Coordinates of C-alpha atoms and ligand atoms in Angstrom, one line a residue:
M1 CA 0.0 0.0 0.0
P2 CA 1.2 3.6 -0.6
R3 CA 1.8 5.8 2.4
F4 CA -1.3 7.9 2.5
Q5 CA -1.1 11.7 3.0
T6 CA -4.0 14.1 3.8
L7 CA -5.6 15.4 0.7
R8 CA -4.2 18.7 -0.6
G9 CA -5.5 21.6 1.5
M10 CA -6.6 19.3 4.4
R11 CA -4.7 19.2 7.6
D12 CA -4.2 16.8 10.5
F13 CA -4.2 18.6 13.9
L14 CA -1.5 17.4 16.3
P15 CA -2.2 18.0 20.0
E16 CA -0.5 21.4 20.1
D17 CA -2.3 22.5 16.9
L18 CA -5.6 21.4 18.2
Q19 CA -5.0 23.1 21.6
K20 CA -4.5 26.4 19.8
R21 CA -7.7 26.0 17.8
R22 CA -9.6 25.1 20.9
Q23 CA -8.3 28.2 22.7
I24 CA -9.9 30.4 20.1
E25 CA -13.1 28.3 19.9
N26 CA -13.4 28.6 23.7
T27 CA -12.9 32.4 23.5
I28 CA -15.6 32.5 20.8
R29 CA -17.9 30.4 23.0
S30 CA -17.3 32.6 26.0
L31 CA -18.5 35.5 23.8
F32 CA -21.6 33.6 22.9
K33 CA -22.4 33.5 26.6
L34 CA -21.5 37.1 27.3
Y35 CA -23.6 38.5 24.4
G36 CA -26.4 36.0 24.6
Y37 CA -25.8 34.0 21.4
E38 CA -27.1 30.4 21.7
E39 CA -25.0 27.8 20.0
I40 CA -26.4 25.6 17.3
A41 CA -25.0 23.0 14.9
T42 CA -26.1 22.1 11.4
P43 CA -25.1 19.2 9.0
I44 CA -21.9 19.4 7.1
I45 CA -23.7 18.4 3.9
E46 CA -26.5 20.4 2.5
S47 CA -28.3 20.5 -0.8
M48 CA -26.5 22.3 -3.6
Q49 CA -29.6 24.5 -4.2
L50 CA -29.5 25.9 -0.6
L51 CA -25.8 26.5 -0.7
T52 CA -25.7 28.2 -4.1
A53 CA -28.9 30.2 -3.7
K54 CA -27.1 33.4 -2.6
A55 CA -23.5 32.3 -2.2
G56 CA -22.0 34.3 -5.1
D57 CA -19.9 33.0 -7.9
E58 CA -16.6 33.1 -6.0
I59 CA -17.8 30.4 -3.7
R60 CA -20.1 28.6 -6.1
H61 CA -17.2 27.4 -8.1
R62 CA -15.2 26.2 -5.2
M63 CA -17.6 23.8 -3.6
Y64 CA -17.1 20.1 -2.9
S65 CA -20.2 19.1 -4.6
F66 CA -21.3 15.7 -5.8
P67 CA -24.5 13.6 -6.4
D68 CA -25.2 11.4 -3.4
L69 CA -26.3 7.8 -3.9
G70 CA -29.9 9.0 -4.1
K71 CA -28.8 11.2 -7.0
R72 CA -29.4 14.4 -5.0
E73 CA -27.0 17.2 -5.8
V74 CA -25.3 17.9 -2.4
A75 CA -22.2 19.7 -1.3
L76 CA -20.0 20.2 1.8
R77 CA -20.9 23.5 3.3
P78 CA -18.6 26.3 2.1
E79 CA -19.9 28.7 4.8
M80 CA -22.5 28.6 7.5
T81 CA -24.9 31.5 6.9
A82 CA -27.2 29.7 4.4
S83 CA -27.5 26.7 6.8
V84 CA -28.2 29.0 9.8
A85 CA -30.9 30.8 7.8
R86 CA -32.4 27.5 6.8
L87 CA -32.4 26.4 10.4
V88 CA -34.2 29.6 11.4
V89 CA -36.8 29.2 8.7
N90 CA -37.4 25.5 9.6
H91 CA -37.4 25.7 13.4
L92 CA -37.4 29.2 14.7
R93 CA -39.5 31.1 12.3
Y94 CA -42.1 32.2 14.8
S95 CA -39.8 32.4 17.9
P96 CA -39.6 35.8 19.5
K97 CA -37.1 38.2 17.8
P98 CA -34.4 39.2 18.1
L99 CA -32.8 35.9 17.9
R100 CA -29.1 35.5 18.6
L101 CA -27.4 32.3 17.3
G102 CA -23.8 31.2 17.4
Y103 CA -21.7 28.3 15.9
V104 CA -18.3 26.9 15.6
S105 CA -18.1 24.7 12.5
N106 CA -15.8 23.4 9.8
C107 CA -16.4 24.5 6.2
F108 CA -14.9 23.4 2.9
R109 CA -13.8 25.3 -0.1
Y110 CA -11.8 24.1 -3.0
D111 CA -9.4 27.1 -2.7
E112 CA -5.8 27.1 -3.8
P113 CA -4.0 26.2 -0.6
Q114 CA -1.7 28.8 0.7
Q115 CA -0.9 30.6 3.9
G116 CA -4.3 31.1 5.7
R117 CA -6.2 29.4 3.0
Y118 CA -7.2 25.8 3.4
R119 CA -9.7 23.4 1.9
E120 CA -11.1 22.5 5.3
F121 CA -11.2 25.4 7.8
W122 CA -13.1 26.4 10.9
Q123 CA -15.4 29.4 11.3
G124 CA -17.0 30.7 14.5
G125 CA -20.2 32.7 13.9
F126 CA -22.5 35.2 15.5
E127 CA -25.8 35.8 13.8
L128 CA -28.4 38.3 15.1
F129 CA -31.9 38.0 13.5
G130 CA -34.8 40.4 13.7
S131 CA -33.4 43.9 13.8
T132 CA -32.8 46.4 11.0
R133 CA -31.5 48.9 13.4
P134 CA -27.9 50.2 13.4
E135 CA -27.4 49.1 17.0
A136 CA -27.5 45.5 15.8
D137 CA -24.8 46.2 13.3
A138 CA -22.8 48.0 16.1
E139 CA -23.2 44.9 18.3
T140 CA -21.6 42.7 15.6
L141 CA -18.7 45.1 15.3
I142 CA -18.2 45.2 19.0
I143 CA -18.1 41.4 19.2
A144 CA -15.6 41.3 16.4
D145 CA -13.5 43.9 18.2
Q146 CA -13.8 42.2 21.6
L147 CA -12.7 38.9 20.1
M148 CA -9.5 40.5 18.9
R149 CA -8.9 42.2 22.3
I150 CA -9.5 39.2 24.4
L151 CA -7.1 37.1 22.3
G152 CA -4.5 39.8 22.9
F153 CA -4.2 41.6 19.6
Q154 CA -3.2 45.2 20.0
N155 CA -2.7 46.3 16.4
Y156 CA -5.6 45.5 14.1
E157 CA -8.0 47.3 11.8
I158 CA -11.7 46.8 11.2
K159 CA -12.5 47.8 7.7
V160 CA -16.1 48.8 7.1
S161 CA -18.2 49.6 4.1
H162 CA -21.8 49.4 3.0
I163 CA -22.9 47.2 0.1
G164 CA -26.1 49.3 -0.3
I165 CA -24.2 52.3 -1.6
L166 CA -22.8 50.9 -4.9
R167 CA -26.0 48.8 -5.3
A168 CA -28.2 51.8 -5.0
V169 CA -26.0 53.9 -7.4
L170 CA -26.2 51.1 -10.0
E171 CA -29.9 50.5 -9.4
Q172 CA -30.7 54.1 -10.0
E173 CA -28.8 53.9 -13.2
G174 CA -30.9 50.9 -14.3
V175 CA -28.3 48.2 -13.9
D176 CA -30.0 44.8 -13.3
E177 CA -29.4 42.8 -10.1
R178 CA -27.3 40.2 -11.8
T179 CA -24.9 42.8 -13.2
Q180 CA -24.9 44.4 -9.8
N181 CA -23.8 41.1 -8.3
E182 CA -21.0 40.8 -10.8
A183 CA -19.9 44.4 -10.1
L184 CA -19.8 43.7 -6.4
L185 CA -17.7 40.6 -7.0
F186 CA -15.2 42.8 -9.0
M187 CA -15.2 45.2 -6.1
D188 CA -14.6 42.3 -3.6
R189 CA -11.5 41.5 -5.7
G190 CA -10.4 45.1 -6.0
E191 CA -10.8 44.9 -9.8
Y192 CA -12.2 48.4 -10.2
E193 CA -11.4 48.7 -13.9
N194 CA -13.2 45.5 -14.7
L195 CA -16.1 46.8 -12.7
I196 CA -16.2 50.0 -14.7
A197 CA -15.8 48.1 -18.0
L198 CA -18.8 45.9 -17.0
V199 CA -21.2 48.8 -16.4
Q200 CA -20.0 51.6 -18.5
D201 CA -22.3 51.0 -21.4
Y202 CA -25.3 51.2 -19.2
V203 CA -24.5 54.0 -16.9
S204 CA -24.0 57.8 -17.0
E205 CA -20.6 59.6 -17.0
E206 CA -21.5 60.9 -13.5
C207 CA -22.0 57.4 -12.2
I208 CA -18.6 56.3 -13.4
N209 CA -17.0 59.4 -11.8
V210 CA -18.8 58.9 -8.6
S211 CA -17.9 55.2 -8.4
R212 CA -14.3 55.9 -9.0
Q213 CA -14.1 58.5 -6.3
L214 CA -16.1 56.3 -3.9
F215 CA -13.6 53.4 -4.3
D216 CA -10.9 55.9 -3.3
I217 CA -12.5 56.7 0.1
R218 CA -10.2 54.8 2.5
T219 CA -9.4 56.4 5.8
D220 CA -9.6 56.1 9.5
D221 CA -10.9 59.6 9.7
V222 CA -14.5 58.4 9.6
N223 CA -16.1 61.8 9.6
K224 CA -14.1 63.0 6.7
A225 CA -15.0 59.8 4.8
L226 CA -18.7 60.3 5.5
D227 CA -18.5 64.0 4.4
R228 CA -16.8 63.1 1.2
G229 CA -19.3 60.4 0.6
R230 CA -22.3 62.7 1.2
K231 CA -20.9 65.2 -1.4
L232 CA -20.4 62.5 -4.0
L233 CA -23.8 60.9 -3.5
Q234 CA -25.9 64.0 -3.5
N235 CA -27.8 62.9 -6.6
Y236 CA -28.2 59.3 -5.5
E237 CA -30.8 59.4 -2.8
K238 CA -31.0 55.7 -1.9
A239 CA -27.2 55.4 -1.9
L240 CA -27.0 58.4 0.4
Q241 CA -29.4 56.6 2.8
S242 CA -27.0 53.7 2.9
L243 CA -24.1 56.0 3.7
E244 CA -26.2 57.6 6.5
N245 CA -26.9 54.1 7.8
L246 CA -23.2 53.5 8.0
G247 CA -22.9 56.9 9.7
S248 CA -25.5 55.9 12.3
I249 CA -23.6 52.7 13.1
I250 CA -20.4 54.6 13.6
N251 CA -22.1 57.2 15.8
I252 CA -23.6 54.5 18.0
L253 CA -20.1 52.9 18.3
R254 CA -18.7 56.3 19.2
D255 CA -21.3 56.9 21.9
S256 CA -20.8 53.4 23.3
E257 CA -17.1 54.3 23.8
A258 CA -16.2 51.0 22.3
D259 CA -13.0 52.5 20.8
I260 CA -12.9 50.2 17.8
P261 CA -10.0 50.7 15.3
L262 CA -12.3 51.4 12.3
T263 CA -11.4 52.5 8.9
I264 CA -14.0 53.3 6.3
N265 CA -13.1 51.8 2.9
L266 CA -15.9 52.3 0.4
G267 CA -14.0 50.4 -2.3
F268 CA -14.4 47.1 -0.6
G269 CA -17.1 44.5 -1.0
R270 CA -17.6 40.9 0.2
G271 CA -17.8 37.9 -2.1
L272 CA -21.1 36.6 -0.8
E273 CA -24.1 37.8 -2.7
Y274 CA -26.5 37.9 0.3
Y275 CA -25.1 41.0 1.9
T276 CA -27.4 44.0 1.8
G277 CA -25.9 46.6 4.2
M278 CA -22.9 47.2 6.3
V279 CA -20.0 44.8 5.6
F280 CA -16.7 44.6 7.4
E281 CA -13.4 42.6 7.6
V282 CA -10.7 42.4 10.3
F283 CA -7.1 42.7 9.4
V284 CA -3.7 42.6 11.3
P285 CA -0.6 44.1 9.8
D286 CA 1.7 41.7 7.9
L287 CA -1.1 39.3 7.1
G288 CA -3.0 40.3 4.0
I289 CA -6.0 38.1 4.6
A290 CA -9.1 38.8 6.6
L291 CA -9.3 37.2 10.1
N292 CA -13.0 37.8 10.4
G293 CA -15.7 39.0 8.1
G294 CA -19.4 39.8 8.2
G295 CA -22.2 42.2 7.6
R296 CA -25.9 42.7 7.2
Y297 CA -28.0 40.3 5.1
D298 CA -31.7 41.4 5.3
R299 CA -33.2 39.2 2.6
L300 CA -31.7 35.7 3.0
I301 CA -34.4 34.4 5.3
E302 CA -37.1 35.4 2.8
V303 CA -35.2 33.8 0.0
F304 CA -35.5 30.5 1.9
G305 CA -39.2 31.0 2.4
G306 CA -39.3 32.6 5.8
E307 CA -40.9 35.9 6.9
P308 CA -38.9 39.0 6.0
T309 CA -36.3 38.9 8.8
P310 CA -33.4 41.3 8.8
A311 CA -30.1 39.9 10.0
V312 CA -26.5 40.8 10.7
G313 CA -23.6 38.7 11.7
C314 CA -19.9 37.8 11.4
A315 CA -17.7 34.7 11.0
P316 CA -14.3 34.8 12.6
G317 CA -11.9 32.5 10.7
I318 CA -10.3 30.4 13.4
D319 CA -7.4 29.0 11.4
R320 CA -6.3 32.5 10.3
I321 CA -6.6 33.8 13.9
V322 CA -4.3 30.9 15.0
L323 CA -1.8 32.0 12.3
A324 CA -1.9 35.6 13.3
M325 CA -1.6 34.7 17.0
E326 CA 1.5 32.5 16.2
K327 CA 3.1 35.4 14.3
K328 CA 2.4 37.8 17.1
R329 CA 3.4 35.2 19.7
L330 CA 0.1 35.6 21.5
F331 CA -0.2 32.0 22.6
K332 CA 0.8 31.6 26.2
E333 CA 2.4 28.5 27.6
E334 CA -0.4 26.8 29.4
T335 CA 0.4 26.4 33.1
R336 CA -0.8 22.9 33.9
G337 CA -1.1 21.3 37.3
P338 CA 0.6 18.1 38.3
K339 CA 1.0 15.3 35.7
V340 CA 1.4 12.0 37.5
L341 CA 2.7 8.6 36.4
V342 CA 1.9 5.7 38.7
I343 CA 4.5 3.0 38.5
P344 CA 3.9 -0.5 39.9
L345 CA 7.2 -2.0 41.2
E346 CA 6.1 -5.5 40.3
D347 CA 3.8 -7.1 37.9
E348 CA 1.5 -8.3 40.7
L349 CA 0.9 -4.7 41.7
Q350 CA -0.8 -3.6 38.4
G351 CA -4.2 -3.7 40.0
Q352 CA -3.0 -1.7 43.0
A353 CA -1.5 0.9 40.6
L354 CA -4.8 1.3 38.8
R355 CA -6.6 1.6 42.2
V356 CA -4.2 4.4 43.3
A357 CA -4.5 6.1 39.9
E358 CA -8.2 6.1 40.0
K359 CA -8.2 7.7 43.5
L360 CA -6.1 10.6 42.1
R361 CA -8.3 11.0 39.0
K362 CA -11.3 11.3 41.3
K363 CA -9.5 14.2 42.8
G364 CA -9.0 15.7 39.4
F365 CA -5.3 15.0 38.9
R366 CA -4.1 14.1 35.4
T367 CA -2.9 10.6 36.1
E368 CA -1.5 7.9 33.9
V369 CA -0.3 4.4 34.7
E370 CA 2.9 2.8 33.5
V371 CA 1.5 0.1 31.1
T372 CA 4.5 -1.1 29.2
G373 CA 5.9 -3.3 32.1
R374 CA 9.3 -1.5 32.1
G375 CA 11.4 -1.4 35.3
L376 CA 11.5 1.6 37.7
K377 CA 14.6 3.2 36.3
K378 CA 13.4 3.3 32.7
A379 CA 9.9 4.4 33.8
L380 CA 11.3 7.3 35.8
S381 CA 13.6 8.4 33.0
F382 CA 10.7 8.3 30.6
A383 CA 8.5 10.3 33.0
S384 CA 11.2 13.0 33.4
N385 CA 11.6 13.3 29.6
A386 CA 7.9 13.4 29.0
K387 CA 7.4 16.3 31.5
Y388 CA 5.5 14.4 34.2
T389 CA 5.7 16.4 37.4
H390 CA 5.4 13.4 39.8
A391 CA 5.8 9.6 39.9
V392 CA 3.8 7.6 42.4
I393 CA 5.7 4.3 43.0
V394 CA 3.6 1.5 44.2
G395 CA 5.6 -1.1 46.1
L396 CA 4.7 -4.0 48.3
R397 CA 6.4 -2.8 51.4
E398 CA 4.8 0.7 51.3
L399 CA 1.4 -0.9 50.4
S400 CA 1.5 -2.9 53.6
R401 CA 1.5 0.5 55.4
D402 CA -1.3 1.9 53.1
S403 CA 1.4 4.1 51.5
A404 CA 3.2 4.8 48.3
T405 CA 6.3 6.7 47.3
V406 CA 5.7 10.1 45.8
R407 CA 8.6 11.4 43.7
N408 CA 8.9 15.0 42.6
L409 CA 10.6 14.6 39.3
A410 CA 11.8 18.2 39.0
R411 CA 13.5 18.1 42.3
N412 CA 14.4 14.4 42.3
E413 CA 13.1 14.1 45.9
Q414 CA 10.8 11.4 47.2
T415 CA 8.8 10.7 50.3
E416 CA 6.6 7.9 51.5
V417 CA 3.0 9.2 51.7
K418 CA -0.3 7.6 52.9
I419 CA -2.3 6.7 49.8
D420 CA -5.3 8.7 51.1
T421 CA -3.2 11.9 51.4
I422 CA -1.2 11.7 48.1
Q423 CA -3.5 14.4 46.7
D424 CA -2.5 16.8 49.6
Q425 CA 1.2 16.1 48.8
L426 CA 0.6 16.9 45.1
E427 CA -1.2 20.1 45.9
R428 CA 1.5 21.2 48.3
D429 CA 4.3 20.4 45.9
Ligands
AMP501 P1 -16.3 34.3 4.3 O1 -17.3 33.2 4.6 O2 -15.7 34.3 3.0 O3 -16.9 35.7 4.7 O4 -15.1 34.1 5.3 C1 -15.3 34.2 6.7 C2 -13.9 34.0 7.3 O5 -13.6 32.6 7.2 C3 -12.8 34.8 6.7 O6 -12.7 36.0 7.3 C4 -11.6 33.9 6.9 O7 -11.0 34.2 8.1 C5 -12.2 32.5 6.9 N1 -11.9 31.8 5.6 C6 -12.6 31.9 4.5 N2 -12.1 31.0 3.5 C7 -11.0 30.4 4.2 C8 -10.1 29.4 3.8 N3 -10.1 28.9 2.5 N4 -9.2 29.0 4.7 C9 -9.2 29.5 5.9 N5 -10.0 30.4 6.3 C10 -11.0 30.9 5.5

């Protein structure tokens, strides 16, 4: 047989890798609790139709899709929002709003593997259903910001924009929705000239001018950005409303004293077609890929047959956050308590060793038993190398006194201790 490897773009997680992932997952889950998001889970496989309904071309072409044995077209989920929206329509349609749901899930995209881009990756998610109001958008941005802070990032940027602005400009110029979607995809990729080429036969000279200048608005001086936007959009009423919506979100954040490192960048979009309002991405210096992304999607629930239900949310990319934390050395060496190896001195004492180990586990100590039958000297040397803190040596003589020998492996000291009090000795040490 050949020696098998993981498929391209897929990864095994060794203990230290998984520990890092879990640390971020745990932080995300702690935010679920703090902000009232209830965790849900959905199947890894969904129907193609659901996943492609509003995904956007970028993702549509990168799906792991196949007919199942019942000849249904299915795919591994490339993202979670469609599944969560389906879940809401199927189960929580009439539950009181707002509804806050969270998840931590793996997703699959047939991306070209590179740093921070894998074919199986993990996303956390916060989705808030049932509010069109800017404070809901502000909440999502605060959560995205808090996640970065709690993980220890000091230098990061949250780039915000509003999909409604360009859409409304193009709509007023009579550009159909499909072409708008294509235009937004070009914007997502930063391909502004392609965007202009796509629409220039349908739109006015003014529209092209305004669009070009809009794409140029990129600054952390949010007031200046909003003022420039207002001037540019004075003849585009609906687009102006979208800009003012972005302004309201930013005002609320300012009043909340959240102190989020925002930059307005009106030349940025998001690849997913379902966005309708504010969109954002989180970046750190020296890593040109978004660590988190999200925004408002007010029509997705309706698309899947639910009542009109506005929604806003975000999906932190766990793998990329791991990468950024490694680069910035933000993972701290975990301080663990005692790690104990129980060593029976003779074969006949194996049962006794298991009994002592079980007593320690009941007290919450990480305890392993020597199971390879090696002698004391070898077992102790293994324990020292493998970073155990203590060995508990179970011998006949000590057992007759209800005792065992507890050896501190760092100090190379040992004492005889009553079995019932080993835990006190470990705690003291
Ligand atoms: P999206 O669903 O495209 O908005 O992505 C949400 C987040 O998931 C992004 O901000 C990334 O951090 C992460 N992400 C998306 N695609 C990948 C990928 N191929 N590999 C790793 N992380 C990804």
